[in-house]
PDB file of C-alpha atoms in Angstrom:
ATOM      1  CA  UNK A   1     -75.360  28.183   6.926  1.00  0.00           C
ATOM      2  CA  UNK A   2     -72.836  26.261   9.480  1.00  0.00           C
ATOM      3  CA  UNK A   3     -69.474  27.263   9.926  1.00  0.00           C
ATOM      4  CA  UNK A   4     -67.331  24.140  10.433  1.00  0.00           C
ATOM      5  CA  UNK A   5     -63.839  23.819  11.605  1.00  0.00           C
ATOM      6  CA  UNK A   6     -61.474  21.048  10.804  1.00  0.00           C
ATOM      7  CA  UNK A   7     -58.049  20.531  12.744  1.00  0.00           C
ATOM      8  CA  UNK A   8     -55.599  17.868  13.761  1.00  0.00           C
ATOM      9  CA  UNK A   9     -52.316  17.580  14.486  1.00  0.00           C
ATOM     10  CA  UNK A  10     -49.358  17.923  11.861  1.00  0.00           C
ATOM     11  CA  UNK A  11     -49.596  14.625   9.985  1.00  0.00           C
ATOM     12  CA  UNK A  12     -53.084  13.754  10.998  1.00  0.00           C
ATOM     13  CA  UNK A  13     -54.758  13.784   7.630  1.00  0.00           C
ATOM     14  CA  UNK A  14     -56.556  16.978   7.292  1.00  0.00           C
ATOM     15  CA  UNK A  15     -55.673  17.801   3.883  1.00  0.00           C
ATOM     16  CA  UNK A  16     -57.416  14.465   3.034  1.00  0.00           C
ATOM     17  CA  UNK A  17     -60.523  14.568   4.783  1.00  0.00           C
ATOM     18  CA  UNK A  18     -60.908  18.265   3.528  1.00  0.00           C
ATOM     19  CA  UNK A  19     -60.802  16.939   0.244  1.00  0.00           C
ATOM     20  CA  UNK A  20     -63.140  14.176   0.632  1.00  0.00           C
ATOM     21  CA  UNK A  21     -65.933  16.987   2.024  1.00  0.00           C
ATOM     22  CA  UNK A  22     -64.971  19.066  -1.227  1.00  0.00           C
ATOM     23  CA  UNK A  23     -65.942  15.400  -3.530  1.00  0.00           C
ATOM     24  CA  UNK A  24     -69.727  16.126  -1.092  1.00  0.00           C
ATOM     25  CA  UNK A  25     -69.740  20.006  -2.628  1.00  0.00           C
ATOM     26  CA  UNK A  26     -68.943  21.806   0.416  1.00  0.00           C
ATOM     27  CA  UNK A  27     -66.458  24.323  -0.236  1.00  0.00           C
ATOM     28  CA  UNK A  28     -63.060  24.253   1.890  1.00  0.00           C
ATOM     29  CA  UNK A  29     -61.271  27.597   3.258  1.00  0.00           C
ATOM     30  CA  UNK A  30     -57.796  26.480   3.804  1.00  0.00           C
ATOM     31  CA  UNK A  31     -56.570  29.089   6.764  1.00  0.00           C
ATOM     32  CA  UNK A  32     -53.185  28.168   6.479  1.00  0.00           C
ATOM     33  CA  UNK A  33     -52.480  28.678   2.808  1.00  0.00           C
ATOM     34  CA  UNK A  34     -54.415  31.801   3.144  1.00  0.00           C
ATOM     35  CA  UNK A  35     -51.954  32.892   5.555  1.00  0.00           C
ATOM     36  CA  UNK A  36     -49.128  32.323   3.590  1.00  0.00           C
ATOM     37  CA  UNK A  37     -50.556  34.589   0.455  1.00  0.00           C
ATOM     38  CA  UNK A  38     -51.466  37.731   3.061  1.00  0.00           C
ATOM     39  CA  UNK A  39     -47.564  37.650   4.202  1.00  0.00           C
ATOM     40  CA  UNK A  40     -46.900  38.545   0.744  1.00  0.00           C
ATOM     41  CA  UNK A  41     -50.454  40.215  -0.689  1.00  0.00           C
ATOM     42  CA  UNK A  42     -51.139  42.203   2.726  1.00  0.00           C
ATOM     43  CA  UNK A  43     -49.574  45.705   3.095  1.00  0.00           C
ATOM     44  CA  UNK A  44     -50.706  45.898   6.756  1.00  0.00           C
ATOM     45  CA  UNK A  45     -49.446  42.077   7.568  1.00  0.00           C
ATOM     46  CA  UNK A  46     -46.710  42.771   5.235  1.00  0.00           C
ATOM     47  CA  UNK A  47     -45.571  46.269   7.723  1.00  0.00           C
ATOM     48  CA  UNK A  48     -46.534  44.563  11.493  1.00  0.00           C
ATOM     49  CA  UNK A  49     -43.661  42.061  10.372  1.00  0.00           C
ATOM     50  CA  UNK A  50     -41.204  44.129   9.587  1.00  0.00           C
ATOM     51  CA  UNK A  51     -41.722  46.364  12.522  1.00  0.00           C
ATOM     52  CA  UNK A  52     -42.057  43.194  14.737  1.00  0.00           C
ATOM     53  CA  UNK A  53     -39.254  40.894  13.304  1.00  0.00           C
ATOM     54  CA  UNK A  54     -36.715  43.137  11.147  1.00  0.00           C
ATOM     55  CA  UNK A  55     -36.664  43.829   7.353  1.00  0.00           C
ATOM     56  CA  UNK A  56     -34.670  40.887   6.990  1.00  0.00           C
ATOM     57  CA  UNK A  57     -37.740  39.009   6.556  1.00  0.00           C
ATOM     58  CA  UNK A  58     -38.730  40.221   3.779  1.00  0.00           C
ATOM     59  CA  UNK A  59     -36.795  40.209  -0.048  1.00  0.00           C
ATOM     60  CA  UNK A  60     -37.690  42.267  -2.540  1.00  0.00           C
ATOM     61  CA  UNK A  61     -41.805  42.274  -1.255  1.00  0.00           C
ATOM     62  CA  UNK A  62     -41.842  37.888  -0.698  1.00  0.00           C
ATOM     63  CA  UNK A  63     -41.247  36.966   2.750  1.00  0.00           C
ATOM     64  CA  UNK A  64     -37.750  35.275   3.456  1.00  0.00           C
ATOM     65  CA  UNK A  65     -40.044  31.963   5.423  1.00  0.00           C
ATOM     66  CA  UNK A  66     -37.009  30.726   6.066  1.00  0.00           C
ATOM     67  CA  UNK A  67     -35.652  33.907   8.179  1.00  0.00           C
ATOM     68  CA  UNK A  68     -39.307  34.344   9.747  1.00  0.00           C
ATOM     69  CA  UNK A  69     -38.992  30.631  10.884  1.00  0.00           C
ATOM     70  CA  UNK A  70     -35.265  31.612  12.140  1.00  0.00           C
ATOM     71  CA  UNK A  71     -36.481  34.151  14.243  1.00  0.00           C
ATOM     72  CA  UNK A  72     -39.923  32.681  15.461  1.00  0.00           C
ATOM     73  CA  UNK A  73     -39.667  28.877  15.881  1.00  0.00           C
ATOM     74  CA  UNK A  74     -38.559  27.732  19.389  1.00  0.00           C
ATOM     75  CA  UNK A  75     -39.304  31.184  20.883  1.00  0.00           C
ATOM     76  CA  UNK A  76     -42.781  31.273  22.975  1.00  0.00           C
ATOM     77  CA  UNK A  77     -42.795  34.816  22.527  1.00  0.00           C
ATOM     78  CA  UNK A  78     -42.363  35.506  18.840  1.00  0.00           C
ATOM     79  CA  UNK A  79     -44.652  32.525  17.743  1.00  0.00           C
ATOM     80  CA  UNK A  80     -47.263  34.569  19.658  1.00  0.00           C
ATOM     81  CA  UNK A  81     -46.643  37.479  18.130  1.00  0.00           C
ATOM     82  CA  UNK A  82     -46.978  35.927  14.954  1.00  0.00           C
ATOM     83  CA  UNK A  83     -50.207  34.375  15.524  1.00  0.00           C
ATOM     84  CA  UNK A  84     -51.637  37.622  17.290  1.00  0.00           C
ATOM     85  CA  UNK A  85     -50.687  39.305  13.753  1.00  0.00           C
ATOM     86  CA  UNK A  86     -52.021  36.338  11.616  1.00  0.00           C
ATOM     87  CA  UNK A  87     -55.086  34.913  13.294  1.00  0.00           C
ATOM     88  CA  UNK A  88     -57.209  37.904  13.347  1.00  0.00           C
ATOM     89  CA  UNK A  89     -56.771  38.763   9.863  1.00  0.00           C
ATOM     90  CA  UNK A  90     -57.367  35.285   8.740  1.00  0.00           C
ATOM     91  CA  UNK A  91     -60.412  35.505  10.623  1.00  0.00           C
ATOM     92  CA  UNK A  92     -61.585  38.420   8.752  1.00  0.00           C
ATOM     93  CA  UNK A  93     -60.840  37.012   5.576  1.00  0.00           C
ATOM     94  CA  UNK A  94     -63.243  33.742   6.604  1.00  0.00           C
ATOM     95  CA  UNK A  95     -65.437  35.968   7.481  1.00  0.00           C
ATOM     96  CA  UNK A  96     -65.680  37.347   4.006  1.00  0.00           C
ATOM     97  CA  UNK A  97     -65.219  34.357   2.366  1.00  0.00           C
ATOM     98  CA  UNK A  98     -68.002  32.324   4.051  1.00  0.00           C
ATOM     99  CA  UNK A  99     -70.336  35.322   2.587  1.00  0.00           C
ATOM    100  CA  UNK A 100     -69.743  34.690  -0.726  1.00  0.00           C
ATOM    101  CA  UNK A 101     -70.787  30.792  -0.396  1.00  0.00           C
ATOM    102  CA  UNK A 102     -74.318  30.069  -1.703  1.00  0.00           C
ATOM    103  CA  UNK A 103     -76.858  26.804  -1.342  1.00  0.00           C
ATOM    104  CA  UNK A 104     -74.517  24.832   0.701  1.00  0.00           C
ATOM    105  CA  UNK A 105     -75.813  23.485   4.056  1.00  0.00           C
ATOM    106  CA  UNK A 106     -72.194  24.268   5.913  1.00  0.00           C
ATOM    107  CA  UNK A 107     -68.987  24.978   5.189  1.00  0.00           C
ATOM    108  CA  UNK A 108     -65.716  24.182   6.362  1.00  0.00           C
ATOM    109  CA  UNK A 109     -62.680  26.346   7.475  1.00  0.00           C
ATOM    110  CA  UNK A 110     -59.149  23.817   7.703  1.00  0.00           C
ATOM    111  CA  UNK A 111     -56.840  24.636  10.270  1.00  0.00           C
ATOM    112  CA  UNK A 112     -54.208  23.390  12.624  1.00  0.00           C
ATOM    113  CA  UNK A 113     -54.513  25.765  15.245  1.00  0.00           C
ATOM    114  CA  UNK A 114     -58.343  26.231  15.633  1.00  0.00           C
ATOM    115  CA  UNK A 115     -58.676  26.058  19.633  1.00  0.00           C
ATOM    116  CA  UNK A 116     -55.414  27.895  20.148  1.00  0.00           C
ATOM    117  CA  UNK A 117     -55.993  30.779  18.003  1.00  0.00           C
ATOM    118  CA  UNK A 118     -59.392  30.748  19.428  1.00  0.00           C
ATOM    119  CA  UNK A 119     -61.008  30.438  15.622  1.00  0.00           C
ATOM    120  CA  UNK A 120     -63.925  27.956  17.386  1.00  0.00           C
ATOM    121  CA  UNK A 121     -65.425  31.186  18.331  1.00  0.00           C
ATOM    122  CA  UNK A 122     -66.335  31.463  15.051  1.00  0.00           C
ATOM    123  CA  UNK A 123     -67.418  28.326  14.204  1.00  0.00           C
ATOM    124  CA  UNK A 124     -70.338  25.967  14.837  1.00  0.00           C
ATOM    125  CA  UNK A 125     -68.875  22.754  15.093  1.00  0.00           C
ATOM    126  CA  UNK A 126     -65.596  21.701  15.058  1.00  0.00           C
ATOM    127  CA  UNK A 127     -64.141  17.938  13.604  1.00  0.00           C
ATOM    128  CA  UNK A 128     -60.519  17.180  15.058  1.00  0.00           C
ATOM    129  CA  UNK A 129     -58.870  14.664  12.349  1.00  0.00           C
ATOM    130  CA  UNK A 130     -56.932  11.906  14.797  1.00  0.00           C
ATOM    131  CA  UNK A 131     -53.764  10.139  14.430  1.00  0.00           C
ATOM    132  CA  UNK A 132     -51.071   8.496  16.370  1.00  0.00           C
ATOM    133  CA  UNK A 133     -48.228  10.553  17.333  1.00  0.00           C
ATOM    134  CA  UNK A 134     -46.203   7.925  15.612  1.00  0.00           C
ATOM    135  CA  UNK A 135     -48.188   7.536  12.637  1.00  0.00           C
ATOM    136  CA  UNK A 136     -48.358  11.066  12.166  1.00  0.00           C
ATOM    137  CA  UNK A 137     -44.358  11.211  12.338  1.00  0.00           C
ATOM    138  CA  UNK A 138     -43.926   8.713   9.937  1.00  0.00           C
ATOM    139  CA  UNK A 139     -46.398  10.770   7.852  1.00  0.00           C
ATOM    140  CA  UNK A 140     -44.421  13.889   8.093  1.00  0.00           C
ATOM    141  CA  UNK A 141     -40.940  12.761   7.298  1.00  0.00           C
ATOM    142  CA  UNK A 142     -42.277  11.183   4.001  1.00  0.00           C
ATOM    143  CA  UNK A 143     -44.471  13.954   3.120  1.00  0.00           C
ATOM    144  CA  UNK A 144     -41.670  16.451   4.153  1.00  0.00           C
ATOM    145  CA  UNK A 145     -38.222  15.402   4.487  1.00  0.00           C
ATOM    146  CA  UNK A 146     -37.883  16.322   8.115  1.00  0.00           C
ATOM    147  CA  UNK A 147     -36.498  14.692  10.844  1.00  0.00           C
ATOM    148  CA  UNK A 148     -38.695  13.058  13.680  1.00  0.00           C
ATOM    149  CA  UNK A 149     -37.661  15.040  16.129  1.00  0.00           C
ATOM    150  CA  UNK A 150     -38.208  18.287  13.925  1.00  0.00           C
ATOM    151  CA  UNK A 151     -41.549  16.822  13.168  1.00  0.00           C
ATOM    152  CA  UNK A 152     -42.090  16.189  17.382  1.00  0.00           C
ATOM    153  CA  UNK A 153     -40.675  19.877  17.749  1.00  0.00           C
ATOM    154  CA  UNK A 154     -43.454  21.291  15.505  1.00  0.00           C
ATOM    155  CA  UNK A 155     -45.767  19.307  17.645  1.00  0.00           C
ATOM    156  CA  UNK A 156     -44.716  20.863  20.860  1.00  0.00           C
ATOM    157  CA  UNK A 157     -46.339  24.051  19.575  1.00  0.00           C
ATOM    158  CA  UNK A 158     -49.496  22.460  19.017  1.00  0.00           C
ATOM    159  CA  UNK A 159     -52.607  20.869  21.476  1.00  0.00           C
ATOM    160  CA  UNK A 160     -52.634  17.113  22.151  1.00  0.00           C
ATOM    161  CA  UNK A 161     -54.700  14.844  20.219  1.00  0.00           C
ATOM    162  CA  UNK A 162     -56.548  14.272  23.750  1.00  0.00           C
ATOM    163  CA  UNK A 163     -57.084  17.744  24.358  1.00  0.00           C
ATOM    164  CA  UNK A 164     -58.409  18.644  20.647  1.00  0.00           C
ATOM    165  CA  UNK A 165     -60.585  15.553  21.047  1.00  0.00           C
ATOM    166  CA  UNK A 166     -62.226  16.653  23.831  1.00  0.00           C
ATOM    167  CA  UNK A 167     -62.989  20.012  22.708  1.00  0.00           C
ATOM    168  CA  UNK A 168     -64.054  18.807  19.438  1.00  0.00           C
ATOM    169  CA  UNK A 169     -67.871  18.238  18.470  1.00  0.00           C
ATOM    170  CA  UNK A 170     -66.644  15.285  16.168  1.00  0.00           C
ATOM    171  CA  UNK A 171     -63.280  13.634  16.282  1.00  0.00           C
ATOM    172  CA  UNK A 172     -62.295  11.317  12.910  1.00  0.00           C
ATOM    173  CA  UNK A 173     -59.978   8.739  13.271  1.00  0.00           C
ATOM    174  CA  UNK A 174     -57.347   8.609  10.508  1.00  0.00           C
ATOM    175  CA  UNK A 175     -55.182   5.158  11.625  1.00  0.00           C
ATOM    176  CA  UNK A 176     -54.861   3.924   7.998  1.00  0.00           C
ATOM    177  CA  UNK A 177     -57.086   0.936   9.582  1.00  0.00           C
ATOM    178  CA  UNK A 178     -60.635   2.796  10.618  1.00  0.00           C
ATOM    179  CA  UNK A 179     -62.633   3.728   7.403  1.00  0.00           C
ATOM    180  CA  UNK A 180     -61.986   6.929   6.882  1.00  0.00           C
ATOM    181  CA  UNK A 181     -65.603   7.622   4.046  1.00  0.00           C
ATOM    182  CA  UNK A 182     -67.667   6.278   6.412  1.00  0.00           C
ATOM    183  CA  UNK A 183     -66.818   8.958   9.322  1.00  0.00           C
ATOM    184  CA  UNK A 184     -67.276  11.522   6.980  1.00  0.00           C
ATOM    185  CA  UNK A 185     -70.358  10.639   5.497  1.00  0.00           C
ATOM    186  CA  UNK A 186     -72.127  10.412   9.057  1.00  0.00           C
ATOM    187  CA  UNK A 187     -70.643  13.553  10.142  1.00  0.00           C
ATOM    188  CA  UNK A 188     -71.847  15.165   6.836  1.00  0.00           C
ATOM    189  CA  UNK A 189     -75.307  13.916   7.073  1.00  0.00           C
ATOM    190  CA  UNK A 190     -75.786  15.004  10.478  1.00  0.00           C
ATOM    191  CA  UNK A 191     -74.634  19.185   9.690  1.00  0.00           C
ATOM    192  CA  UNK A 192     -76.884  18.946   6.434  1.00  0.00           C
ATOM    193  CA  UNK A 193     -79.626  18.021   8.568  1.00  0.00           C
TER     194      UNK A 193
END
């Protein structure tokens, strides 16, 4: 069975496309939500915060995001931290998952950080979901309610569209104007071969 990766930029549409290969039957690990459930479910994720950012960010056993965003966000240092506590053990729990899958050709692991958490090791092929930078702005402050420029800051952290297309096996354009089904359905057809 494949492992496939699926990333893009904030805004880019991944959420979507991930949804559209669920409608084929191929199941969909969402890294990021998983994430956010081991801050909280994870003793050992739950004790490498607190002894790398404070008890502060954590209330009563739920981490305070909004403290651990505080603290991380706009510091080079402490967003690698993070991800050096994160990535590994949402690698792990992939790892597992995948396992449990049965009679599907491939299946797909959703991320935004793929390349820079170094996931692709993992995985067989990767699909990069494409957007403008402005379209995916737009996309963000309606889906959100943040500013553009706290959208472009969450960007900064991120790869360029350029640079995840070129290290991408498939790249899917998501401009509202190229079919989107289409894409899929090629790239589909080609990992179930």
């Amino acid at each position: 069975m494949l492992r496939v990766g699926i990333t893009g930029g904030i805004g880019s549409g991944k959420s979507l496309v991930c949804k559209s290969f669920e409608l084929l039957g191929i199941p969909v690990f969402y890294a990021d939500d998983e994430v956010k459930k081991m801050y909280d479910d994870t003793p050992s994720i739950h004790e490498q915060l607190i002894a790398t950012f404070g008890e502060d960010v954590y209330s009563n056993g739920i981490l305070n995001k909004k403290q651990l965003a505080q603290k991380v966000f706009g510091n080079k240092e402490a967003v690698q931290q993070l991800n050096a506590i994160a990535h590994p053990a949402v690698a792990k729990r992939f790892l597992v998952w995948t396992e449990k899958q049965k009679n599907v050709p491939y299946v797909i692991e959703e991320a935004a950080l793929i390349f820079e958490s170094h996931a692709d090791q993992f995985l067989n092929k990767v699909i990069n979901v494409s957007a403008s930078e402005v379209l995916r702005v737009k996309r963000v402050v309606l889906r959100d309610g943040a500013t553009p420029d706290e959208v472009r800051q969450r960007m900064a952290h991120q790869l360029s569209d350029e640079e995840r297309n070129t290290r991408a096996d498939y790249t899917i354009i998501n401009d509202e104007n190229t079919p989107l089904l289409s894409q899929i359905l090629r790239i589909h057809e080609e990992l179930c071969k």
